[in-house]
PDB file of C-alpha atoms in Angstrom:
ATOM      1  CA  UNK O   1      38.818  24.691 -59.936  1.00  0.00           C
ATOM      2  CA  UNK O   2      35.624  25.887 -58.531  1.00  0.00           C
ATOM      3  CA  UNK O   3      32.297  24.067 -60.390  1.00  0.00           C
ATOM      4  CA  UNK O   4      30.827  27.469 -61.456  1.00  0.00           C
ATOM      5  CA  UNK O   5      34.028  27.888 -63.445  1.00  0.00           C
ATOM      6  CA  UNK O   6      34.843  24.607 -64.496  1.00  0.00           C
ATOM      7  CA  UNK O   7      31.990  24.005 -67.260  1.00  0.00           C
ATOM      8  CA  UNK O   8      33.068  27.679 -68.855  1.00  0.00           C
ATOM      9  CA  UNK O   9      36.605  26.896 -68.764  1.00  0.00           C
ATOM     10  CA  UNK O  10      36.163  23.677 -70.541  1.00  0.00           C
ATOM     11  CA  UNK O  11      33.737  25.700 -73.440  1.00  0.00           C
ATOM     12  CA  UNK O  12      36.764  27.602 -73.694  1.00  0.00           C
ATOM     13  CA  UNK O  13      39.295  25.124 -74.027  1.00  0.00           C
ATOM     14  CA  UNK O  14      36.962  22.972 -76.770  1.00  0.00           C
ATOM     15  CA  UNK O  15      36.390  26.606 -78.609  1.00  0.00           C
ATOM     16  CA  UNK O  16      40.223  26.971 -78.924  1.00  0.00           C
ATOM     17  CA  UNK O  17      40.743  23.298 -80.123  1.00  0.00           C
ATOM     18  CA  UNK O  18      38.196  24.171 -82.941  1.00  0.00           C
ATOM     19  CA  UNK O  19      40.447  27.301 -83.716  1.00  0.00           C
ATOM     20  CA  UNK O  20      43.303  25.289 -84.007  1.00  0.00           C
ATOM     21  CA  UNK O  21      42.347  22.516 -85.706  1.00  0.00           C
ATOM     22  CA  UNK O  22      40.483  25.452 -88.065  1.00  0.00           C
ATOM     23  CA  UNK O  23      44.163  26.838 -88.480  1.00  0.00           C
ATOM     24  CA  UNK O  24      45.975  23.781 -88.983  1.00  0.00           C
ATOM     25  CA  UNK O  25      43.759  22.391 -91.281  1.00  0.00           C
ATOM     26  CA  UNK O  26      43.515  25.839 -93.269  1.00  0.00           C
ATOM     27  CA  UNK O  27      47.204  25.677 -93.186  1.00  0.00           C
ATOM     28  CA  UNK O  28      47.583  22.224 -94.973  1.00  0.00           C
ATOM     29  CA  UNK O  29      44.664  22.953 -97.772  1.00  0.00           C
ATOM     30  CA  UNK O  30      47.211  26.421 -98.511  1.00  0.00           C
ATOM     31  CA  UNK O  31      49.929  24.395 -99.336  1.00  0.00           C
ATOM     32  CA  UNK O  32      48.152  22.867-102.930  1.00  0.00           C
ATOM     33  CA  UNK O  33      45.716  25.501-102.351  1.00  0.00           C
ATOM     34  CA  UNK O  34      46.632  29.045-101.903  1.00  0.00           C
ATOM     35  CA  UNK O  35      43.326  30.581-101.359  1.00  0.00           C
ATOM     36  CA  UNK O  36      42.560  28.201 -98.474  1.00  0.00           C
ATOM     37  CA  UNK O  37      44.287  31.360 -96.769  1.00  0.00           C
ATOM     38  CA  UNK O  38      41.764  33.549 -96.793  1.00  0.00           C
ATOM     39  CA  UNK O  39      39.513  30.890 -95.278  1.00  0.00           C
ATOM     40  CA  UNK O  40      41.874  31.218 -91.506  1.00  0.00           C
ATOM     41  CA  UNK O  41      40.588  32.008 -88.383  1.00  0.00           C
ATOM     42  CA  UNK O  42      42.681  35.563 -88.602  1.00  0.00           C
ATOM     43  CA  UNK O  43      41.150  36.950 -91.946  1.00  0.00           C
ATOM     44  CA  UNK O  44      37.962  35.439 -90.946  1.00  0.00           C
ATOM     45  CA  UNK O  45      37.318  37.338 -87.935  1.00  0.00           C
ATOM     46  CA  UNK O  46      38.875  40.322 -89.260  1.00  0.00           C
ATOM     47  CA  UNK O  47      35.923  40.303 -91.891  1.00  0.00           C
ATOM     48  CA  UNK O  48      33.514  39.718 -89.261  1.00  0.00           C
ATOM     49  CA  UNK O  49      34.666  42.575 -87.453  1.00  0.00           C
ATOM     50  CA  UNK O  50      34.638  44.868 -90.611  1.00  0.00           C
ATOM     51  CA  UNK O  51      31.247  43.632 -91.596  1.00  0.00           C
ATOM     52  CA  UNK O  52      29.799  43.906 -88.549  1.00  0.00           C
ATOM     53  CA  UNK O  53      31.067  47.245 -87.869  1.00  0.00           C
ATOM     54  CA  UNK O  54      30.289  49.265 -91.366  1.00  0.00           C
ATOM     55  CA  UNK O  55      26.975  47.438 -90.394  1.00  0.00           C
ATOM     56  CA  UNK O  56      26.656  45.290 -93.619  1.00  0.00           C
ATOM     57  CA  UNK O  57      25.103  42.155 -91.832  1.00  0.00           C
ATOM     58  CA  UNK O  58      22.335  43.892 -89.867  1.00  0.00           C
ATOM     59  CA  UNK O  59      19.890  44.002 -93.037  1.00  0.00           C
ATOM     60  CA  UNK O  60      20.637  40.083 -93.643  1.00  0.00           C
ATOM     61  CA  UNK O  61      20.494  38.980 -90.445  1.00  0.00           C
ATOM     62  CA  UNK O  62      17.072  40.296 -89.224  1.00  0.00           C
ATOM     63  CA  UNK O  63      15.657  39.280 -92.568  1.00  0.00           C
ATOM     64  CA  UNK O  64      16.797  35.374 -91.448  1.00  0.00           C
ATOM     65  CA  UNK O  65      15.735  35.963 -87.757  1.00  0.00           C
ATOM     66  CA  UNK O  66      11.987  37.223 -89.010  1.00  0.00           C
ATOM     67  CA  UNK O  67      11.717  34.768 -91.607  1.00  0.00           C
ATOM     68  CA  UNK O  68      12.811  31.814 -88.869  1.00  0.00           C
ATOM     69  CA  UNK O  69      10.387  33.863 -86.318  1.00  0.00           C
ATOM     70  CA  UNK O  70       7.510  33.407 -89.152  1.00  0.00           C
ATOM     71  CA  UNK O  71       8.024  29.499 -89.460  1.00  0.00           C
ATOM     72  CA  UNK O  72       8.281  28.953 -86.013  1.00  0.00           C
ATOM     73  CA  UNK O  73       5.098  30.433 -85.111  1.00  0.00           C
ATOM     74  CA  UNK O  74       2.969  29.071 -87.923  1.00  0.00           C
ATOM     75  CA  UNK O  75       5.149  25.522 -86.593  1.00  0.00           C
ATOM     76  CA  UNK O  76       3.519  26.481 -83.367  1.00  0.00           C
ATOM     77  CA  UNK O  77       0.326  27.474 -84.691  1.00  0.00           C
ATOM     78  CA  UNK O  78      -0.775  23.830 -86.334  1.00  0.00           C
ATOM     79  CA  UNK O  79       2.013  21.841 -84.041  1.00  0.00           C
ATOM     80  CA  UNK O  80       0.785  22.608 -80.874  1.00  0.00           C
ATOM     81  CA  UNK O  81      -2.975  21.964 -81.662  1.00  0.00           C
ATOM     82  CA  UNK O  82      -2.317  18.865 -83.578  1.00  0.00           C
ATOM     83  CA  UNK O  83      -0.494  17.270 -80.967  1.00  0.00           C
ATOM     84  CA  UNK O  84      -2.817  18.346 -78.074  1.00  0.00           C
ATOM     85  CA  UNK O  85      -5.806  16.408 -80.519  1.00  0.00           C
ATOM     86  CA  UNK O  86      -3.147  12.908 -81.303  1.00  0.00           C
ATOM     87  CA  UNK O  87      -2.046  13.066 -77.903  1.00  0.00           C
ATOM     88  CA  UNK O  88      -5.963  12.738 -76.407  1.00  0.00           C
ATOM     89  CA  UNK O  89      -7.576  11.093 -78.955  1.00  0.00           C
ATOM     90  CA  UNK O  90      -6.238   7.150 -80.374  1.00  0.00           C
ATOM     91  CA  UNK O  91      -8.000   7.267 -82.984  1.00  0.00           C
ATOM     92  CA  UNK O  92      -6.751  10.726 -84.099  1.00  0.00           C
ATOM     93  CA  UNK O  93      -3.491   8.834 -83.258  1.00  0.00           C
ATOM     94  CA  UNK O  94      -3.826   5.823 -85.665  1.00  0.00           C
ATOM     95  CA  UNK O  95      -5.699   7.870 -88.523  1.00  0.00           C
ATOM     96  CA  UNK O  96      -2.654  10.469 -88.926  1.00  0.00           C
ATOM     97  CA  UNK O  97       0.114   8.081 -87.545  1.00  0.00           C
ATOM     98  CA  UNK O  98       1.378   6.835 -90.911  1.00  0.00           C
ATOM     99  CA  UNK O  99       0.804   9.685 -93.141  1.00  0.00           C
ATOM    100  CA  UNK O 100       2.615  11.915 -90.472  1.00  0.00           C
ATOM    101  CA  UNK O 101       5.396  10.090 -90.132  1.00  0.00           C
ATOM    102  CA  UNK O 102       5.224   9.535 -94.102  1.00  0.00           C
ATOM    103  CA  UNK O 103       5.429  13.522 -94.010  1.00  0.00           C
ATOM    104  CA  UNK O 104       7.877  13.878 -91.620  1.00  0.00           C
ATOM    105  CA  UNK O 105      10.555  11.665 -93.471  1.00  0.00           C
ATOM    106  CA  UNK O 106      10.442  13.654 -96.876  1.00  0.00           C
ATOM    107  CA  UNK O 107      13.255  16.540 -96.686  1.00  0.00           C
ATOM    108  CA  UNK O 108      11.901  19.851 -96.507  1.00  0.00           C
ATOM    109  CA  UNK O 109      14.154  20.999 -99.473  1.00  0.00           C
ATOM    110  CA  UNK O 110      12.521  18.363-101.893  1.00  0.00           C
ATOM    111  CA  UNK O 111       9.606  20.785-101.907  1.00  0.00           C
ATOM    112  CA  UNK O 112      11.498  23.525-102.785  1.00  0.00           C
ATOM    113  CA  UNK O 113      10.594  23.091-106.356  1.00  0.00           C
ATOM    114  CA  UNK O 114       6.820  22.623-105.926  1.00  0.00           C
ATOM    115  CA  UNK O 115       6.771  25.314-103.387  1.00  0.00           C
ATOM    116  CA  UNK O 116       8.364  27.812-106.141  1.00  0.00           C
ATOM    117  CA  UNK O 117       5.956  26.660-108.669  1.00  0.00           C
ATOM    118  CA  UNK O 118       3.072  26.863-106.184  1.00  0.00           C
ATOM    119  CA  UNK O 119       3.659  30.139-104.475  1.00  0.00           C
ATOM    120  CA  UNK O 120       6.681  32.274-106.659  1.00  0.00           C
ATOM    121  CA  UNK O 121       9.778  33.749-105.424  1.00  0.00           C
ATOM    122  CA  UNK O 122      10.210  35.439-102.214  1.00  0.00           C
ATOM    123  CA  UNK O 123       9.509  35.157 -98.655  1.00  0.00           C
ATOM    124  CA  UNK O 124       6.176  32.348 -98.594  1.00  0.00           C
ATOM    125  CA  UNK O 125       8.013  29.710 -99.942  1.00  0.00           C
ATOM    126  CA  UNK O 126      10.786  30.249 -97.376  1.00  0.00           C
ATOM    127  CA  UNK O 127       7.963  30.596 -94.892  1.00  0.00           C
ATOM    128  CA  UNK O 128       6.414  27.806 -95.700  1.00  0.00           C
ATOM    129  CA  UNK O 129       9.744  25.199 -96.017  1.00  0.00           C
ATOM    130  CA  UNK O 130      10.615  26.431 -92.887  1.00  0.00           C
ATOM    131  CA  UNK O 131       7.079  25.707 -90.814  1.00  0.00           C
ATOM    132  CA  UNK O 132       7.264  22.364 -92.467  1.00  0.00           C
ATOM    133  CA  UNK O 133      10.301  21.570 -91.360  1.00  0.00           C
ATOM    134  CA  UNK O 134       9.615  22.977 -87.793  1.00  0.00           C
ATOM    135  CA  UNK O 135       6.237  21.467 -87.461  1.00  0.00           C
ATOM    136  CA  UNK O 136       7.310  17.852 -86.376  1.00  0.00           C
ATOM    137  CA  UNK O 137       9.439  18.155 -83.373  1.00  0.00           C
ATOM    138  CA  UNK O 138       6.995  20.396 -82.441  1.00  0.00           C
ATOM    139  CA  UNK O 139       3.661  17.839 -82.681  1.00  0.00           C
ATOM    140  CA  UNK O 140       5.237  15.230 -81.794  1.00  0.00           C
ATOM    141  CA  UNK O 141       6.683  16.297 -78.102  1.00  0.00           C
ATOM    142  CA  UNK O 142       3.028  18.097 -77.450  1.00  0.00           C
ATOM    143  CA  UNK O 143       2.142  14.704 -77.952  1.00  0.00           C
ATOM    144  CA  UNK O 144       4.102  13.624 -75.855  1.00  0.00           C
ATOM    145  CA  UNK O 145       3.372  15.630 -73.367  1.00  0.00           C
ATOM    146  CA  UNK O 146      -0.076  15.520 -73.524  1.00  0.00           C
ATOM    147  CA  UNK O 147       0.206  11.344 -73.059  1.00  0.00           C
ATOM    148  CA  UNK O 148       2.771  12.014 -70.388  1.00  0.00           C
ATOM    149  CA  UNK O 149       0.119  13.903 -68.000  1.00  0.00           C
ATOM    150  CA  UNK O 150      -1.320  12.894 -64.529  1.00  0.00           C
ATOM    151  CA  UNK O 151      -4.315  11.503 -64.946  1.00  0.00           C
ATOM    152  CA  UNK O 152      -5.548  12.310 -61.763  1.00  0.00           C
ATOM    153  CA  UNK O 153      -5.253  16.336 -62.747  1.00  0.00           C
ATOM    154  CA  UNK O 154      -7.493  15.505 -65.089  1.00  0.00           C
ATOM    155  CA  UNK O 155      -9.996  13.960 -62.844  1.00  0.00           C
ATOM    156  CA  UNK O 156      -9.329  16.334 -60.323  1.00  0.00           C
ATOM    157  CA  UNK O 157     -10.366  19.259 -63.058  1.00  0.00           C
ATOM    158  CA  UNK O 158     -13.549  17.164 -64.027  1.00  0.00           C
ATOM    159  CA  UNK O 159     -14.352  16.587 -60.018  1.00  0.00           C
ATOM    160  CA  UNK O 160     -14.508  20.160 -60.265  1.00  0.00           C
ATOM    161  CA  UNK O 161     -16.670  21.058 -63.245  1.00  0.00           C
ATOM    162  CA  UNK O 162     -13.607  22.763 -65.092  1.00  0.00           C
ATOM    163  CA  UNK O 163     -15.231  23.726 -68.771  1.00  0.00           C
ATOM    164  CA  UNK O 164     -13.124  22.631 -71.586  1.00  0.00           C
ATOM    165  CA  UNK O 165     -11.413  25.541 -71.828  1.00  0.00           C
ATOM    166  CA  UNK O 166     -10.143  25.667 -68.381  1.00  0.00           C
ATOM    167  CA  UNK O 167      -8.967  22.203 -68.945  1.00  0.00           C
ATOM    168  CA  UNK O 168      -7.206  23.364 -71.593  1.00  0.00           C
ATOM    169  CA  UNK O 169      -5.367  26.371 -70.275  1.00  0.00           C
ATOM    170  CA  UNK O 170      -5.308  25.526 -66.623  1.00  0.00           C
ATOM    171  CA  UNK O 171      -4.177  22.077 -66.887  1.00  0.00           C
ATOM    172  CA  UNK O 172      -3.196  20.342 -70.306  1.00  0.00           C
ATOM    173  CA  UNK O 173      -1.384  23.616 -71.935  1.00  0.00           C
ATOM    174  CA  UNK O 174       0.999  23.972 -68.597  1.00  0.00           C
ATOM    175  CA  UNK O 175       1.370  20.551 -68.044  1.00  0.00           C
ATOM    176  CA  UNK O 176       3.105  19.848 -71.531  1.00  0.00           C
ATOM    177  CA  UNK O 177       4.703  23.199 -72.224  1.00  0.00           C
ATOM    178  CA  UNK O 178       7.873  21.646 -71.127  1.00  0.00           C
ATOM    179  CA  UNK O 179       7.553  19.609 -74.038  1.00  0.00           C
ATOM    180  CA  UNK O 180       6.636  22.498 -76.380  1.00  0.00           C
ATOM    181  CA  UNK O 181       9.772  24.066 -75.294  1.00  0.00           C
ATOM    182  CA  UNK O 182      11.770  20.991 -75.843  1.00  0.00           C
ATOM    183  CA  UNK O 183      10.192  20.509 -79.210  1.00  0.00           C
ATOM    184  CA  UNK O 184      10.305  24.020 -80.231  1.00  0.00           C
ATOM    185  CA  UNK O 185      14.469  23.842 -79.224  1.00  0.00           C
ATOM    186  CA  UNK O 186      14.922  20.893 -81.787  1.00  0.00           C
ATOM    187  CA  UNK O 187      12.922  23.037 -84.257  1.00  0.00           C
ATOM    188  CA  UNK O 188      14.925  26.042 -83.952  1.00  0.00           C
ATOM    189  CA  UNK O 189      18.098  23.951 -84.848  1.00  0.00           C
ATOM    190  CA  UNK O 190      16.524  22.177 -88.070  1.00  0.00           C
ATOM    191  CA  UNK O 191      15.295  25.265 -89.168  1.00  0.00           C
ATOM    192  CA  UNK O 192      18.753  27.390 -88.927  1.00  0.00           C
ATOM    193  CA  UNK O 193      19.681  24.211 -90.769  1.00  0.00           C
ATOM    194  CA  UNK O 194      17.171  24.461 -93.749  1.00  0.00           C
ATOM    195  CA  UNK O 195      17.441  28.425 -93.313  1.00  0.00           C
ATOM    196  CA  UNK O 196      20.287  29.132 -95.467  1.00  0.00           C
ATOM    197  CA  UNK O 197      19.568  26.840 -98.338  1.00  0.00           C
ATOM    198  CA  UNK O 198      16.010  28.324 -98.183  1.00  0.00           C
ATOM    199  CA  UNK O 199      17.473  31.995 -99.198  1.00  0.00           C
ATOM    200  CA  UNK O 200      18.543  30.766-102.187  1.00  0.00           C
ATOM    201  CA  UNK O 201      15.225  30.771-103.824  1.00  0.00           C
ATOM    202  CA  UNK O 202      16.022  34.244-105.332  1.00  0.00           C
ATOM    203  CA  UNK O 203      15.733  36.608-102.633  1.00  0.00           C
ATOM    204  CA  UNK O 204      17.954  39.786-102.352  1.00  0.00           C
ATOM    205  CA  UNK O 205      18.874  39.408 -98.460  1.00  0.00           C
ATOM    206  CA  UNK O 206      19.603  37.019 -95.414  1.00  0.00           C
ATOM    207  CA  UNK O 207      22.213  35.215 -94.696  1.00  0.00           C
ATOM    208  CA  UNK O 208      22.095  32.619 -96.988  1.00  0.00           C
ATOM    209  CA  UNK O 209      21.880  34.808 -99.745  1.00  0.00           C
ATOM    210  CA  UNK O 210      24.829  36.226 -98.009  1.00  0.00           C
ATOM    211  CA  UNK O 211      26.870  33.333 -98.410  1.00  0.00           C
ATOM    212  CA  UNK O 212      25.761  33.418-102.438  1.00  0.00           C
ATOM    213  CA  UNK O 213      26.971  37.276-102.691  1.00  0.00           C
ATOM    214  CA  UNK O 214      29.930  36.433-101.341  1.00  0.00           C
ATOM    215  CA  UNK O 215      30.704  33.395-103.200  1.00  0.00           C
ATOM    216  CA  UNK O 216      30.472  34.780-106.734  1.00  0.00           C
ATOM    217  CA  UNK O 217      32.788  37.981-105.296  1.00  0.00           C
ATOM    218  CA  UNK O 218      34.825  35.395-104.946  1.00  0.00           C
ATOM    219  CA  UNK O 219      35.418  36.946-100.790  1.00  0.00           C
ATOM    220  CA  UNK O 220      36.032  33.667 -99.086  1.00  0.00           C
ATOM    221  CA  UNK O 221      36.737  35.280 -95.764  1.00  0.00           C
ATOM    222  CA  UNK O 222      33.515  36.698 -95.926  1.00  0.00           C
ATOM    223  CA  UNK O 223      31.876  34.140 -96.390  1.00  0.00           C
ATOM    224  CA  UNK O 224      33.424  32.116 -93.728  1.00  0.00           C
ATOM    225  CA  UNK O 225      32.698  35.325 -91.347  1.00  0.00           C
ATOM    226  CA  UNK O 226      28.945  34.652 -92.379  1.00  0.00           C
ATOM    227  CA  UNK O 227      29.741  30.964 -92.001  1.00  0.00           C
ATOM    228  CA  UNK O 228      30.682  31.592 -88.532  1.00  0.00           C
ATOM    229  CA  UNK O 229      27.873  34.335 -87.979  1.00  0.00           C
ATOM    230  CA  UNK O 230      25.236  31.947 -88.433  1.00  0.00           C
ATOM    231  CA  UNK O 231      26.591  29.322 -85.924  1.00  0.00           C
ATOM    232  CA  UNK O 232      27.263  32.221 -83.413  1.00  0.00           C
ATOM    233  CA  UNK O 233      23.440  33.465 -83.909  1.00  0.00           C
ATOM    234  CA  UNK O 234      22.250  29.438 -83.688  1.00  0.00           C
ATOM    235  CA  UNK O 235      23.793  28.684 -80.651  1.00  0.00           C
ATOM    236  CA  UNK O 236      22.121  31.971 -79.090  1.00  0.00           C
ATOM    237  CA  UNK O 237      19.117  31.327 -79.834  1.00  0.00           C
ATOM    238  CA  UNK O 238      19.382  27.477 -79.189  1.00  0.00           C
ATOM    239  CA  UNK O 239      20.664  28.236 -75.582  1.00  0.00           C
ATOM    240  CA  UNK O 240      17.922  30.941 -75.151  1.00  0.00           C
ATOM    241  CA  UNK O 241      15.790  28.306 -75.876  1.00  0.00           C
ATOM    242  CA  UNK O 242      17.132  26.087 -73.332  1.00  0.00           C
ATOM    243  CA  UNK O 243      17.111  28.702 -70.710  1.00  0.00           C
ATOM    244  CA  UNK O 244      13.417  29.276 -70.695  1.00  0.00           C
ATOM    245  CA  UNK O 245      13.026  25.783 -70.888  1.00  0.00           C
ATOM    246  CA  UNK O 246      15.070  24.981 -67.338  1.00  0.00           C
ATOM    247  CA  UNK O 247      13.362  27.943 -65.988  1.00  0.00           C
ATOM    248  CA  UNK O 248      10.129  26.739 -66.504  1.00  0.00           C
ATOM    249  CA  UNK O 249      11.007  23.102 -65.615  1.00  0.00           C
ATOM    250  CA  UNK O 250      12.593  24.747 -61.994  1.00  0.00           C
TER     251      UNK O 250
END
């Protein structure tokens, strides 16, 4: 088999090995179980379709893609400085290494109570669960990067008077974006992660809330067609992720 077809033929054949170990296992729950049925590959699909098609996801699922756009960037926003500053400065490094790594290990849905409390129901507590979640991948490979640069660009910029700011953008800020991509690709898959539990917090659309709708209708293949939505719309974005990311390594 030719190589530009192997890797796509094996995605295939791992794809179908998920379907039927999806069917047999669906199979074996139906037997003490008899609405494991609904949760099949066949009716599952077959609700994606019809969803899809009467266009009853679109609402939900551009409401979860802007609020995971909104996290990322304010991610971005305090990430990508933060690191640049730990990544430069040691003593920036051993003031905020404990406390940030403190941080980092509490789960982003512990908050969810405070957050409710703090800022109500709606969208800014899902914002805001979702930056903090996103944040740390995010710091940590800009600092990274930043430690990870040639030290001689930087004395070549200073051999040539560069101001700070063309340090910044012509030397530092390309050097590690490599790393901001890789960062921002691990923060894309913790927030899809934290997503769905997030639109629980009373909101009346996105996928997660979805997956609530669906549950008290008691419409299991529905909510395994969301189920399988929300991988489907991960792994795009995930692998769109990692395409910019080889393209600006190449």
């Amino acid at each position: 088999m030719p190589s530009s077809l192997k890797t796509p033929a094996l995605s295939a054949a791992g794809l179908l090995i998920l379907l039927i170990v999806w069917q047999i296992g669906t199979q074996l729950l139906a037997e003490r179980m008899p609405l494991a049925n609904m949760l099949a590959p066949v009716p599952t699909f077959q609700s994606l379709w019809d969803l899809l098609i009467h266009n009853q996801l679109t609402g939900h699922i551009i409401a979860s893609l802007k609020r995971v756009a909104v996290g990322l960037l304010w991610a971005l926003a305090f990430g990508v400085p933060l690191g640049l500053l730990i990544g430069q400065s040691a003593l920036a490094e051993k003031l905020t290494g404990t406390s940030f790594q403190f941080l980092r290990m509490i789960s982003p849905l512990s908050w969810m109570p405070v957050v409710v409390m703090l800022l109500g129901i709606g969208d800014a507590p899902i914002y805001f669960l979702l930056a903090f979640a996103a944040v740390w991948p995010i710091l940590l490979n800009t600092a990274t990067g930043v430690k990870a640069i040639d030290r001689q660009w930087l004395q070549l910029g200073h051999s040539l008077a560069a101001t700070r700011r063309e340090m910044l953008f012509k030397i530092m800020l390309p050097a590690v974006f490599g790393h901001i991509l890789t960062g921002l690709r691990l923060a894309i898959g913790v927030v899809w992660i934290v997503l769905v539990p997030c639109e629980m917090l009373g909101v009346n659309e996105g996928l997660g809330y979805f997956i609530l709708d669906t549950r008290d209708r008691l419409a299991y293949s529905e909510l395994m067609a969301a189920i399988v939505l929300i991988g489907a719309l991960g792994w795009l974005l995930d692998a769109a992720t990692r395409k910019l990311h080889s393209r600006w390594v190449h």
